[in-house]
Short mmCIF file of the C-alpha atoms (twelve columns), coordinates in Angstrom:
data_MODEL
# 
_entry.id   MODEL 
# 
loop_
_atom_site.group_PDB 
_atom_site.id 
_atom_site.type_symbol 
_atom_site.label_atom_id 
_atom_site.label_alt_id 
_atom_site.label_comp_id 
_atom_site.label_asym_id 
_atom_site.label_seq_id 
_atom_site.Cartn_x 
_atom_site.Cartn_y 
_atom_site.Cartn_z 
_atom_site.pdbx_PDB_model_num 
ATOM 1   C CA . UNK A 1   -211.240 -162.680 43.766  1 
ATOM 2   C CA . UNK A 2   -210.359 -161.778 47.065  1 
ATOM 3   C CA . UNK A 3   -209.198 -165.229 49.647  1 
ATOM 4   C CA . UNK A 4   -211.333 -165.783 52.277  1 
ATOM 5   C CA . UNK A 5   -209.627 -165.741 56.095  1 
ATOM 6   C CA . UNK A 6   -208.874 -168.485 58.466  1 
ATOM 7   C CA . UNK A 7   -210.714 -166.009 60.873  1 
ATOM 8   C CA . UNK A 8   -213.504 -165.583 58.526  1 
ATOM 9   C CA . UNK A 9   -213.511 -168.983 57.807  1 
ATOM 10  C CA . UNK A 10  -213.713 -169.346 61.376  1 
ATOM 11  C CA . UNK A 11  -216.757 -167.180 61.832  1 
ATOM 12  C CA . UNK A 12  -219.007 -168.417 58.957  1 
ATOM 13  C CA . UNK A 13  -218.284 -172.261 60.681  1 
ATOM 14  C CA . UNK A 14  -219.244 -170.644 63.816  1 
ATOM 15  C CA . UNK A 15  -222.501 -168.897 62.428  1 
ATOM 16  C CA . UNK A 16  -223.382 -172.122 60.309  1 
ATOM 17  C CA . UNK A 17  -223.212 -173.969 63.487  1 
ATOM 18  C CA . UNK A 18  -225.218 -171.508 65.429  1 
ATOM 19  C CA . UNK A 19  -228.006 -172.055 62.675  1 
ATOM 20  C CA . UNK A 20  -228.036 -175.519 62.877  1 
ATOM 21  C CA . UNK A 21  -228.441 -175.821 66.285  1 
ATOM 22  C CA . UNK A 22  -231.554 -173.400 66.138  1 
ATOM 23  C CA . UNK A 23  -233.284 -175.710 63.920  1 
ATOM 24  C CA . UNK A 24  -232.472 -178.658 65.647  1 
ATOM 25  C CA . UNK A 25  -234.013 -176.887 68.937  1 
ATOM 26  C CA . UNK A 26  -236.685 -176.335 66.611  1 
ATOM 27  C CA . UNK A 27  -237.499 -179.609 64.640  1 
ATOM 28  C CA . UNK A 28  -237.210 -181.483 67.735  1 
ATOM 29  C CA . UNK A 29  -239.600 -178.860 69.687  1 
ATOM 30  C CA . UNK A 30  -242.915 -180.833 71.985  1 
ATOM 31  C CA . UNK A 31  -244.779 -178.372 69.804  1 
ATOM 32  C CA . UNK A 32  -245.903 -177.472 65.896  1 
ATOM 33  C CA . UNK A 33  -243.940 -174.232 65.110  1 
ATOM 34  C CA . UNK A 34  -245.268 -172.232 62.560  1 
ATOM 35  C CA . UNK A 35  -244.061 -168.637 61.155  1 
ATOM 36  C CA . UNK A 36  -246.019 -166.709 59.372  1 
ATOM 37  C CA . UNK A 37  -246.219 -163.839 57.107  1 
ATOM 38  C CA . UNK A 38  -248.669 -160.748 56.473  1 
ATOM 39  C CA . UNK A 39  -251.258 -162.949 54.690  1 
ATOM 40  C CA . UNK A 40  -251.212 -165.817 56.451  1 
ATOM 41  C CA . UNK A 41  -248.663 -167.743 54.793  1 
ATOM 42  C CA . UNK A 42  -246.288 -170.001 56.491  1 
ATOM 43  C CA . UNK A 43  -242.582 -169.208 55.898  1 
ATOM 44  C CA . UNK A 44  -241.432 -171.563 58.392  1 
ATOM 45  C CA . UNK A 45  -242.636 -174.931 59.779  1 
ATOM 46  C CA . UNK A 46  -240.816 -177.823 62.142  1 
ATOM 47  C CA . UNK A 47  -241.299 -181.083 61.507  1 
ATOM 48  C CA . UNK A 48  -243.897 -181.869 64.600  1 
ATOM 49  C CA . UNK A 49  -246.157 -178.998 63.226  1 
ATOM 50  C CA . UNK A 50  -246.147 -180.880 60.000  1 
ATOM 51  C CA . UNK A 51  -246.260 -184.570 61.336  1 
ATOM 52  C CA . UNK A 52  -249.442 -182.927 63.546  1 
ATOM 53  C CA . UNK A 53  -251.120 -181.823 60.138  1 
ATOM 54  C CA . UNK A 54  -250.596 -184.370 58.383  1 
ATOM 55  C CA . UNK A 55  -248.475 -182.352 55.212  1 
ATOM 56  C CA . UNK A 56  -245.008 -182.776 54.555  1 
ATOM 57  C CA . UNK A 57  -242.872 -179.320 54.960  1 
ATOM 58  C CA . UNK A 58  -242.993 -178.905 50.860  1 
ATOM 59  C CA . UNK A 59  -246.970 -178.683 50.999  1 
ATOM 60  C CA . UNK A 60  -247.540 -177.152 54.548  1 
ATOM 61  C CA . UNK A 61  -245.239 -174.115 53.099  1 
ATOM 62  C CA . UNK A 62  -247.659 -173.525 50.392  1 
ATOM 63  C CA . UNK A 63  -250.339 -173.187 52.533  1 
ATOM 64  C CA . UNK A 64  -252.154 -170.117 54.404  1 
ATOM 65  C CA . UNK A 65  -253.268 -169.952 58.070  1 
ATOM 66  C CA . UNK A 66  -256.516 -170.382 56.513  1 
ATOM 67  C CA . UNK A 67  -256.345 -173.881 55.561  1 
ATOM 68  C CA . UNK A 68  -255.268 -175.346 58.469  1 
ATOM 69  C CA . UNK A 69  -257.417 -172.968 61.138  1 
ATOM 70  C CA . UNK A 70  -261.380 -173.336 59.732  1 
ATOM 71  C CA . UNK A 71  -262.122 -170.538 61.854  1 
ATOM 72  C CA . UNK A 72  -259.672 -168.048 60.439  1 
ATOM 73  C CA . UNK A 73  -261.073 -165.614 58.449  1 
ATOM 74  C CA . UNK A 74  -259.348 -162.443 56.638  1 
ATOM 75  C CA . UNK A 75  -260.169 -160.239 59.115  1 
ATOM 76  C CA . UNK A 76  -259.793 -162.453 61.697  1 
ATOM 77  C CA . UNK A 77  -256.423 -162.694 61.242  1 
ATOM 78  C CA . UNK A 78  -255.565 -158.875 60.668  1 
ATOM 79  C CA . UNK A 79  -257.337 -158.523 63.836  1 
ATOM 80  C CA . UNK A 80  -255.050 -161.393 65.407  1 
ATOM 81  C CA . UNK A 81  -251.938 -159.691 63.826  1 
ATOM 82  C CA . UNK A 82  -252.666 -156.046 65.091  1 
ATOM 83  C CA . UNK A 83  -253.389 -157.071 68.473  1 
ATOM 84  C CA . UNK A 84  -250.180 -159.287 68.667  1 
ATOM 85  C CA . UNK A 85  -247.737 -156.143 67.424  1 
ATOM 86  C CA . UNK A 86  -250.090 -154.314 69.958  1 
ATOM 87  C CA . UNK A 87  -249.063 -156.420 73.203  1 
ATOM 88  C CA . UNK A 88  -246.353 -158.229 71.444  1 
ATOM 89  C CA . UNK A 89  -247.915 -162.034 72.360  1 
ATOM 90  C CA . UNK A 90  -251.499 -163.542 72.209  1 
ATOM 91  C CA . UNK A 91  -252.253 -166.735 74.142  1 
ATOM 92  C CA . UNK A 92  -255.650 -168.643 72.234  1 
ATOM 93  C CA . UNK A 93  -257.314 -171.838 71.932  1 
ATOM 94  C CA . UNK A 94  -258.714 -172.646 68.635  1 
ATOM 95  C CA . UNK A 95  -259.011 -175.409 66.195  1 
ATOM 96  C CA . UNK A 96  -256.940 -177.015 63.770  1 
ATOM 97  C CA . UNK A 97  -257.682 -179.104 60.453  1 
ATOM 98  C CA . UNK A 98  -255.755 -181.672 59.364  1 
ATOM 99  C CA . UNK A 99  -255.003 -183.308 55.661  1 
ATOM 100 C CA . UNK A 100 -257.260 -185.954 56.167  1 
ATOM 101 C CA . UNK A 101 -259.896 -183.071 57.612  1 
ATOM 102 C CA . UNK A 102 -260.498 -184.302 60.967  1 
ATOM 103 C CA . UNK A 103 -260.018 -181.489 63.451  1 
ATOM 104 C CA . UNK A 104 -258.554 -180.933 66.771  1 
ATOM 105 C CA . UNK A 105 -258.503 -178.307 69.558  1 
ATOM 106 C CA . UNK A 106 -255.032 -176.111 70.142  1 
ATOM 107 C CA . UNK A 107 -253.631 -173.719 72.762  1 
ATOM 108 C CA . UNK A 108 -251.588 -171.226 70.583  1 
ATOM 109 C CA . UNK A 109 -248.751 -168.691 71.990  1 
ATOM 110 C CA . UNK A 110 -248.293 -166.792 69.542  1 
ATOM 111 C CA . UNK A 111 -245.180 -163.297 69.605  1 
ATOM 112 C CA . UNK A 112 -244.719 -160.789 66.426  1 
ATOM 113 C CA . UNK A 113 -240.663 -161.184 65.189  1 
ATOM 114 C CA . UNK A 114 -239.321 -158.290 62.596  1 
ATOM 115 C CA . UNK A 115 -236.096 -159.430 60.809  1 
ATOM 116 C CA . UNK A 116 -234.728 -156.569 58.876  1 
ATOM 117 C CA . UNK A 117 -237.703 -155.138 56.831  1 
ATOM 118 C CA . UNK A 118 -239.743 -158.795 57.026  1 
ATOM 119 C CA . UNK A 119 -242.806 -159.234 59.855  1 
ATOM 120 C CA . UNK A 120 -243.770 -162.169 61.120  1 
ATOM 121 C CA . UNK A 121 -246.097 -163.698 63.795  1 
ATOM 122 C CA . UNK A 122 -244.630 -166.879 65.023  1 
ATOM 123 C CA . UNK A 123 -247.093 -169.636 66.580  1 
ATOM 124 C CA . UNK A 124 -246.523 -172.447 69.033  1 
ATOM 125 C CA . UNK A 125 -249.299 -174.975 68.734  1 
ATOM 126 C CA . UNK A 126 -250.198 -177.706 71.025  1 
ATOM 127 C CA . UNK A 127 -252.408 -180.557 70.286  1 
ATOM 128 C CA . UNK A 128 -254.914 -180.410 73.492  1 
ATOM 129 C CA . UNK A 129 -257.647 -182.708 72.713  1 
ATOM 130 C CA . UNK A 130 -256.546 -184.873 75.702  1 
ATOM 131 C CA . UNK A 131 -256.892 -181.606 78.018  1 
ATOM 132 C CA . UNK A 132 -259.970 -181.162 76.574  1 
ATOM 133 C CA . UNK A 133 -261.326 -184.695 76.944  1 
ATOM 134 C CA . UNK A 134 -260.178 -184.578 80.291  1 
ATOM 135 C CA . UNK A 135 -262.044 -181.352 80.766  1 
ATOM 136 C CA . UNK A 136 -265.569 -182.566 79.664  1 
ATOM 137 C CA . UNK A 137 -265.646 -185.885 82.098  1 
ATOM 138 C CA . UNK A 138 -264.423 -183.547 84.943  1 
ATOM 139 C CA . UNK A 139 -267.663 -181.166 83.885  1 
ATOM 140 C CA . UNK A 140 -269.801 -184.482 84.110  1 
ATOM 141 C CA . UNK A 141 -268.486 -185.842 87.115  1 
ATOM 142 C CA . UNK A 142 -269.481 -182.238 88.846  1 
ATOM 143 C CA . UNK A 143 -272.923 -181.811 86.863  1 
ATOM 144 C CA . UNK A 144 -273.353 -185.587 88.399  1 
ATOM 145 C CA . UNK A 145 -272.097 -184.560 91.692  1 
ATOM 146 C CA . UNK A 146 -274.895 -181.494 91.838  1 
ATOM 147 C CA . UNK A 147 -277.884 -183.763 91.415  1 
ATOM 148 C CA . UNK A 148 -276.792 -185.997 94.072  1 
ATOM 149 C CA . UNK A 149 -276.287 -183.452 96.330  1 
ATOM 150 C CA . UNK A 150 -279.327 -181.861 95.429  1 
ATOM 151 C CA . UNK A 151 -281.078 -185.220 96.236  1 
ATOM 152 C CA . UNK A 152 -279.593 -185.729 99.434  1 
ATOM 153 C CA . UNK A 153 -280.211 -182.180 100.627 1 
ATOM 154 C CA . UNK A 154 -283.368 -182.644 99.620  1 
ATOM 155 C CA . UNK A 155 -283.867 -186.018 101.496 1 
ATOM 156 C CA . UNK A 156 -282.526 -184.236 104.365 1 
ATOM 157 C CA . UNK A 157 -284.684 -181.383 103.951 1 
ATOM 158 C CA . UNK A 158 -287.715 -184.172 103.926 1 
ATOM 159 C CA . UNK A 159 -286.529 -185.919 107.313 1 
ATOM 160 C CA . UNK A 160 -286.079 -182.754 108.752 1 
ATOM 161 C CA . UNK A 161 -290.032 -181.804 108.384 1 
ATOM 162 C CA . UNK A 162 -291.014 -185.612 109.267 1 
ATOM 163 C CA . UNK A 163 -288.786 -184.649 112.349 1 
ATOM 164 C CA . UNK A 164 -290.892 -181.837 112.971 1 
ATOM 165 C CA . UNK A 165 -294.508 -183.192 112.387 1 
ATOM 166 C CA . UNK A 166 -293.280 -186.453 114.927 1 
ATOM 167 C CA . UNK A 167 -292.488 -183.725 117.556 1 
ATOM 168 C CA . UNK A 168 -295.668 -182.598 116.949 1 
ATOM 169 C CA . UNK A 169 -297.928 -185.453 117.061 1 
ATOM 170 C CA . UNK A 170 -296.113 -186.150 120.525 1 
ATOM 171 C CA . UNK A 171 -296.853 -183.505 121.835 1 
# 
């Protein structure tokens, strides 16, 4: 058995602490981080994405893209994978389904990684249900901002003609 180096010694401490930092950066990430494979399934999840679903990592890796996304379909996702090794990233909103089922709206970036002969389409996921929230009363507020300004023009239209048919009768 051949001895192992100080200077490769050196080198695989150097590498292992290379990797650990990664996934640090990674399990501490603001977002869910999910790889996944060919068919949907995830290879690689942080710790938000699987505090955001609900799963632990054990039972979120033995799931597909199509039980946590309700709207992916088969060829939904082949689509989604062709056009992201076409451009090379794919920025989406869509929705996500937790353990418990409840559901919850996402922006998703979303790049195409090949390691040696493996492919994989890595996702970023962000919870934006307060964005969205936020969203809808800003929609109200406008729609209710229309109809009083549609009522007040029109009130102004109406003094304008009472202006008129005065001027008239003083005439």
């Amino acid at each position: 058995m051949e001895k192992i180096t100080n200077v490769e010694l050196d080198k695989i401490k150097e590498a292992d602490e290379k990797i650990n930092f990664l996934l640090k950066t990674l399990d501490t990430a603001a977002d869910g981080i999910y790889w996944m494979n060919k068919e949907g399934q995830f290879v690689y999840v942080n710790d938000l994405g699987c505090e955001i679903l609900g799963y632990d990592k054990d039972e979120l890796l033995r799931l597909t893209i199509f039980d946590v996304n309700p709207h992916a379909t088969i060829e939904k996702w082949n689509d989604t994978w062709d056009k992201i090794i076409e451009t090379g990233l794919l920025n989406t909103e869509s929705i996500h389904k937790r353990k418990d089922g409840t559901e919850f709206p996402v922006e998703i970036s979303s790049s195409f990684v090949r390691i040696e002969n493996s492919e994989f389409i890595n996702g970023f996921a962000r919870d934006i249900s307060e964005r969205k929230k936020a969203e809808k009363i800003i929609k109200e507020k406008m729609e209710e901002l229309e109809k009083i300004n549609k009522i007040m023009v029109s009130r102004e239209l109406d003094m304008i003609k009472l202006k008129e048919k005065l001027n008239e009768t003083n005439l």
